[in-house]
CSV table of C-alpha atoms in Angstrom, one decimal:
chain,number,residue,atom,x,y,z
A,1,UNK,CA,152.7,131.2,145.0
A,2,UNK,CA,155.1,129.3,142.6
A,3,UNK,CA,155.1,131.9,140.1
A,4,UNK,CA,156.8,134.6,143.3
A,5,UNK,CA,154.8,137.5,144.3
A,6,UNK,CA,155.4,141.4,142.4
A,7,UNK,CA,154.1,144.3,143.8
A,8,UNK,CA,153.0,147.5,141.9
A,9,UNK,CA,153.5,150.5,143.8
A,10,UNK,CA,150.9,153.7,142.8
A,11,UNK,CA,152.6,157.1,143.9
A,12,UNK,CA,151.9,160.6,143.6
A,13,UNK,CA,152.8,162.6,140.7
A,14,UNK,CA,155.7,164.2,141.0
A,15,UNK,CA,155.0,167.7,142.5
A,16,UNK,CA,156.2,170.1,145.5
A,17,UNK,CA,156.6,168.4,148.3
A,18,UNK,CA,156.8,164.9,146.3
A,19,UNK,CA,159.8,164.7,144.1
A,20,UNK,CA,161.2,161.7,141.9
A,21,UNK,CA,164.0,161.1,144.1
A,22,UNK,CA,161.1,160.6,147.1
A,23,UNK,CA,159.3,158.2,144.4
A,24,UNK,CA,162.8,156.3,144.3
A,25,UNK,CA,163.1,156.5,148.2
A,26,UNK,CA,159.8,154.4,148.7
A,27,UNK,CA,160.5,151.6,145.7
A,28,UNK,CA,163.6,150.8,147.5
A,29,UNK,CA,162.4,151.0,151.1
A,30,UNK,CA,159.5,148.4,150.4
A,31,UNK,CA,161.7,146.4,148.7
A,32,UNK,CA,164.2,145.8,151.6
A,33,UNK,CA,161.4,145.8,154.1
A,34,UNK,CA,160.1,142.6,151.8
A,35,UNK,CA,163.7,141.6,152.2
A,36,UNK,CA,164.1,141.7,155.7
A,37,UNK,CA,160.9,139.7,156.5
A,38,UNK,CA,162.0,137.1,154.1
A,39,UNK,CA,159.2,137.8,151.6
A,40,UNK,CA,160.8,137.7,148.0
A,41,UNK,CA,158.8,139.7,146.3
A,42,UNK,CA,159.4,142.1,143.1
A,43,UNK,CA,158.7,145.5,143.7
A,44,UNK,CA,158.0,148.2,140.7
A,45,UNK,CA,157.3,151.4,140.3
A,46,UNK,CA,154.0,151.9,137.9
A,47,UNK,CA,151.9,154.7,136.6
A,48,UNK,CA,151.7,157.6,139.3
A,49,UNK,CA,148.1,160.1,140.6
A,50,UNK,CA,144.8,158.9,140.8
A,51,UNK,CA,144.9,156.6,138.4
A,52,UNK,CA,148.3,154.7,138.7
A,53,UNK,CA,147.0,151.8,140.8
A,54,UNK,CA,143.4,151.3,137.8
A,55,UNK,CA,146.6,151.3,135.2
A,56,UNK,CA,148.5,149.0,137.1
A,57,UNK,CA,145.5,145.9,137.7
A,58,UNK,CA,145.9,146.7,133.7
A,59,UNK,CA,149.2,145.4,133.6
A,60,UNK,CA,148.2,142.6,135.7
A,61,UNK,CA,145.2,141.1,133.7
A,62,UNK,CA,147.7,141.8,130.5
A,63,UNK,CA,150.1,139.4,132.3
A,64,UNK,CA,148.2,137.1,134.4
A,65,UNK,CA,147.3,135.1,131.6
A,66,UNK,CA,151.0,133.9,130.6
A,67,UNK,CA,152.0,134.2,134.7
A,68,UNK,CA,149.2,132.2,136.2
A,69,UNK,CA,151.3,131.3,139.2
A,70,UNK,CA,151.7,134.8,140.6
A,71,UNK,CA,150.4,137.0,143.3
A,72,UNK,CA,150.6,140.8,142.0
A,73,UNK,CA,149.7,143.0,144.8
A,74,UNK,CA,148.8,146.3,143.6
A,75,UNK,CA,149.2,149.2,146.3
A,76,UNK,CA,148.3,152.7,146.1
A,77,UNK,CA,150.0,155.5,148.8
A,78,UNK,CA,149.4,159.2,148.9
A,79,UNK,CA,149.6,162.1,151.1
A,80,UNK,CA,149.1,165.8,151.1
A,81,UNK,CA,150.3,166.4,154.3
A,82,UNK,CA,153.7,168.0,153.8
A,83,UNK,CA,154.1,172.1,153.8
A,84,UNK,CA,155.4,172.2,150.1
A,85,UNK,CA,152.3,170.9,148.9
A,86,UNK,CA,150.2,172.4,150.7
A,87,UNK,CA,151.8,175.9,149.6
A,88,UNK,CA,151.5,174.5,146.1
A,89,UNK,CA,148.0,173.7,146.5
A,90,UNK,CA,147.3,177.1,147.9
A,91,UNK,CA,149.1,178.8,144.6
A,92,UNK,CA,146.5,176.4,142.4
A,93,UNK,CA,143.4,177.4,144.1
A,94,UNK,CA,142.5,174.1,144.7
A,95,UNK,CA,143.0,173.8,148.5
A,96,UNK,CA,139.7,174.3,149.8
A,97,UNK,CA,139.7,177.5,151.7
A,98,UNK,CA,137.0,180.3,151.8
A,99,UNK,CA,137.1,182.6,148.8
A,100,UNK,CA,138.1,179.5,146.9
A,101,UNK,CA,135.1,177.6,144.8
A,102,UNK,CA,136.7,174.5,143.2
A,103,UNK,CA,139.2,173.6,146.0
A,104,UNK,CA,139.6,169.8,147.8
A,105,UNK,CA,140.1,168.7,151.5
A,106,UNK,CA,144.0,166.8,151.3
A,107,UNK,CA,144.0,163.6,152.7
A,108,UNK,CA,146.3,160.5,152.5
A,109,UNK,CA,145.6,157.4,152.8
A,110,UNK,CA,147.2,153.8,151.6
A,111,UNK,CA,145.6,151.0,150.0
A,112,UNK,CA,146.3,147.4,148.8
A,113,UNK,CA,144.5,144.9,146.1
A,114,UNK,CA,145.5,141.1,145.9
A,115,UNK,CA,145.1,140.5,142.8
A,116,UNK,CA,145.7,136.6,141.3
A,117,UNK,CA,144.0,134.6,139.0
A,118,UNK,CA,141.3,131.4,139.9
A,119,UNK,CA,143.8,128.8,140.0
A,120,UNK,CA,146.1,130.3,142.1
A,121,UNK,CA,143.5,131.3,144.4
A,122,UNK,CA,142.4,127.8,144.2
A,123,UNK,CA,146.0,126.4,145.0
A,124,UNK,CA,146.0,128.8,148.2
A,125,UNK,CA,142.9,128.4,148.8
A,126,UNK,CA,141.8,131.9,149.5
A,127,UNK,CA,137.9,132.3,148.4
A,128,UNK,CA,137.3,135.3,145.9
A,129,UNK,CA,135.7,138.5,146.9
A,130,UNK,CA,135.7,140.2,143.6
A,131,UNK,CA,136.6,139.2,140.0
A,132,UNK,CA,138.0,141.9,137.9
A,133,UNK,CA,135.8,141.4,135.0
A,134,UNK,CA,136.7,144.6,133.0
A,135,UNK,CA,139.9,147.3,133.3
A,136,UNK,CA,140.5,150.2,130.8
A,137,UNK,CA,142.8,153.5,130.3
A,138,UNK,CA,143.1,156.4,128.9
A,139,UNK,CA,144.8,159.5,128.1
A,140,UNK,CA,142.9,163.5,128.4
A,141,UNK,CA,144.8,166.4,126.8
A,142,UNK,CA,142.7,168.9,128.1
A,143,UNK,CA,143.8,169.3,131.6
A,144,UNK,CA,142.8,171.6,134.2
A,145,UNK,CA,144.7,174.6,132.8
A,146,UNK,CA,142.7,174.0,129.4
A,147,UNK,CA,140.9,176.7,127.8
A,148,UNK,CA,137.7,175.0,127.3
A,149,UNK,CA,137.8,172.6,130.1
A,150,UNK,CA,137.4,168.6,129.6
A,151,UNK,CA,135.1,166.8,127.0
A,152,UNK,CA,135.7,164.1,129.2
A,153,UNK,CA,137.4,162.0,126.4
A,154,UNK,CA,140.4,159.9,127.8
A,155,UNK,CA,138.1,159.0,131.0
A,156,UNK,CA,135.0,157.7,128.6
A,157,UNK,CA,137.7,155.9,126.3
A,158,UNK,CA,138.6,154.2,129.8
A,159,UNK,CA,134.9,153.2,131.0
A,160,UNK,CA,133.9,152.3,127.3
A,161,UNK,CA,137.2,150.1,127.5
A,162,UNK,CA,136.7,148.8,131.0
A,163,UNK,CA,133.1,147.8,130.0
A,164,UNK,CA,134.3,145.8,126.7
A,165,UNK,CA,133.4,143.0,127.7
A,166,UNK,CA,130.3,143.1,129.7
A,167,UNK,CA,126.5,142.6,127.8
A,168,UNK,CA,125.5,146.2,127.6
A,169,UNK,CA,123.2,147.8,128.9
A,170,UNK,CA,122.3,145.0,131.3
A,171,UNK,CA,125.5,144.3,132.7
A,172,UNK,CA,126.0,148.0,133.2
A,173,UNK,CA,127.2,149.1,136.6
A,174,UNK,CA,125.4,149.6,139.6
A,175,UNK,CA,127.6,151.4,141.9
A,176,UNK,CA,130.1,154.4,140.6
A,177,UNK,CA,132.9,155.4,142.7
A,178,UNK,CA,134.6,158.6,141.7
A,179,UNK,CA,137.6,160.3,142.7
A,180,UNK,CA,135.1,163.7,142.5
A,181,UNK,CA,136.4,165.8,145.0
A,182,UNK,CA,134.3,169.3,144.7
A,183,UNK,CA,136.6,170.6,142.2
A,184,UNK,CA,134.8,171.6,139.2
A,185,UNK,CA,137.3,170.3,136.9
A,186,UNK,CA,136.1,166.8,138.0
A,187,UNK,CA,132.7,167.3,138.1
A,188,UNK,CA,132.7,168.7,134.6
A,189,UNK,CA,134.6,165.3,132.9
A,190,UNK,CA,131.9,163.5,134.8
A,191,UNK,CA,128.9,165.2,132.9
A,192,UNK,CA,131.2,164.4,129.9
A,193,UNK,CA,131.2,160.7,130.7
A,194,UNK,CA,128.2,160.1,131.5
A,195,UNK,CA,126.9,161.3,128.2
A,196,UNK,CA,129.6,159.4,126.8
A,197,UNK,CA,129.6,156.4,128.0
A,198,UNK,CA,126.2,156.0,129.7
A,199,UNK,CA,125.7,152.3,128.4
A,200,UNK,CA,128.1,151.4,131.1
A,201,UNK,CA,126.3,153.0,133.8
A,202,UNK,CA,123.0,151.9,135.2
A,203,UNK,CA,123.4,155.1,137.5
A,204,UNK,CA,124.2,158.3,136.5
A,205,UNK,CA,124.9,158.9,141.0
A,206,UNK,CA,127.7,158.4,142.0
A,207,UNK,CA,129.5,157.4,145.0
A,208,UNK,CA,132.8,159.8,146.4
A,209,UNK,CA,134.3,158.8,148.7
A,210,UNK,CA,136.6,162.1,148.9
A,211,UNK,CA,132.9,164.2,150.9
A,212,UNK,CA,134.6,161.8,154.2
A,213,UNK,CA,138.0,161.1,153.1
A,214,UNK,CA,139.1,164.2,151.7
A,215,UNK,CA,141.2,163.8,148.4
A,216,UNK,CA,143.0,160.8,148.8
A,217,UNK,CA,145.1,160.5,145.4
A,218,UNK,CA,146.7,157.4,144.0
A,219,UNK,CA,145.6,155.6,147.1
A,220,UNK,CA,142.1,156.2,145.8
A,221,UNK,CA,141.1,153.3,143.2
A,222,UNK,CA,142.5,150.7,146.1
A,223,UNK,CA,140.1,151.9,148.7
A,224,UNK,CA,137.3,152.4,146.5
A,225,UNK,CA,138.0,148.9,145.5
A,226,UNK,CA,137.7,147.6,148.8
A,227,UNK,CA,134.2,150.0,149.7
A,228,UNK,CA,132.7,147.7,146.8
A,229,UNK,CA,134.3,144.5,148.0
A,230,UNK,CA,132.9,145.3,151.4
A,231,UNK,CA,129.4,145.8,150.0
A,232,UNK,CA,129.0,142.7,148.6
A,233,UNK,CA,130.3,140.8,151.4
A,234,UNK,CA,128.2,142.9,153.5
A,235,UNK,CA,125.1,142.5,151.2
A,236,UNK,CA,124.2,145.9,151.0
A,237,UNK,CA,125.3,146.6,147.4
A,238,UNK,CA,123.1,148.3,144.7
A,239,UNK,CA,123.7,145.1,142.2
A,240,UNK,CA,126.7,143.1,141.1
A,241,UNK,CA,129.1,145.2,139.4
A,242,UNK,CA,130.8,148.3,140.6
A,243,UNK,CA,132.9,151.2,138.3
A,244,UNK,CA,135.8,152.7,139.5
A,245,UNK,CA,136.8,155.6,138.3
A,246,UNK,CA,140.0,157.9,138.9
A,247,UNK,CA,142.0,160.9,137.2
A,248,UNK,CA,145.2,161.8,137.3
A,249,UNK,CA,146.5,165.1,136.8
A,250,UNK,CA,148.8,164.3,134.5
A,251,UNK,CA,145.6,163.5,131.9
A,252,UNK,CA,146.2,159.3,132.3
A,253,UNK,CA,142.8,158.4,133.3
A,254,UNK,CA,141.2,154.9,134.6
A,255,UNK,CA,138.1,152.5,135.3
A,256,UNK,CA,137.8,149.1,136.4
A,257,UNK,CA,134.8,146.7,136.8
A,258,UNK,CA,134.5,144.7,139.8
A,259,UNK,CA,131.8,141.8,139.9
A,260,UNK,CA,130.1,140.4,143.1
A,261,UNK,CA,131.4,136.3,143.3
A,262,UNK,CA,128.8,134.8,143.2
A,263,UNK,CA,127.9,135.7,139.5
A,264,UNK,CA,129.3,133.4,137.4
């Protein structure tokens, strides 16, 4: 595209088994690979963890108005498959195993969203698979180690922000994709969000892909969005709008509303 290509890379948060140096190495590796392949693209590290790719999508919605000829690739990648990471999860009682009531199954994955303005998409002759009609982020201060547990403040802010441009409750999300993974903390947070941001959702049931994939960390938003896109394309979506919700360990919260392309 005339405006170039920008890759926004969402990676795991710093933890045992994945350092800031590892994140820098990955960014440099992607730049080198694209240059070797003859692709002119900038590569930037965006926010980290489960909600990192949602934060990147928010950045795209802000920049696309002044850069309508730029193709944005939001990539989320994560893997817990590292000995130090497994031991760290065990020490925090987060690794699902006998005797741990609130653990999760570690997974790994990578997903990519290609985001472009309508003008650029039409110029490239590409079909629209879905529209991003709203993105919101928030910050949760009551983290996993808080005495009270979460009250859903940050995620509620993100969901309400993502749905700000919709006519609620009529245009609320028909399907909700959540990064709930079996941890009590995340389930309790969703309960508070359901009370505070109920108008943004037509249903309080949710899809939790971690039941099948395990927790895929920073890859979740992109792959959950892919599930929504496929439901639109194959005709089994519950309705024309889907909500993707994700929360990073550090407190970043993100929500994104996707809409079926046939809806004007």
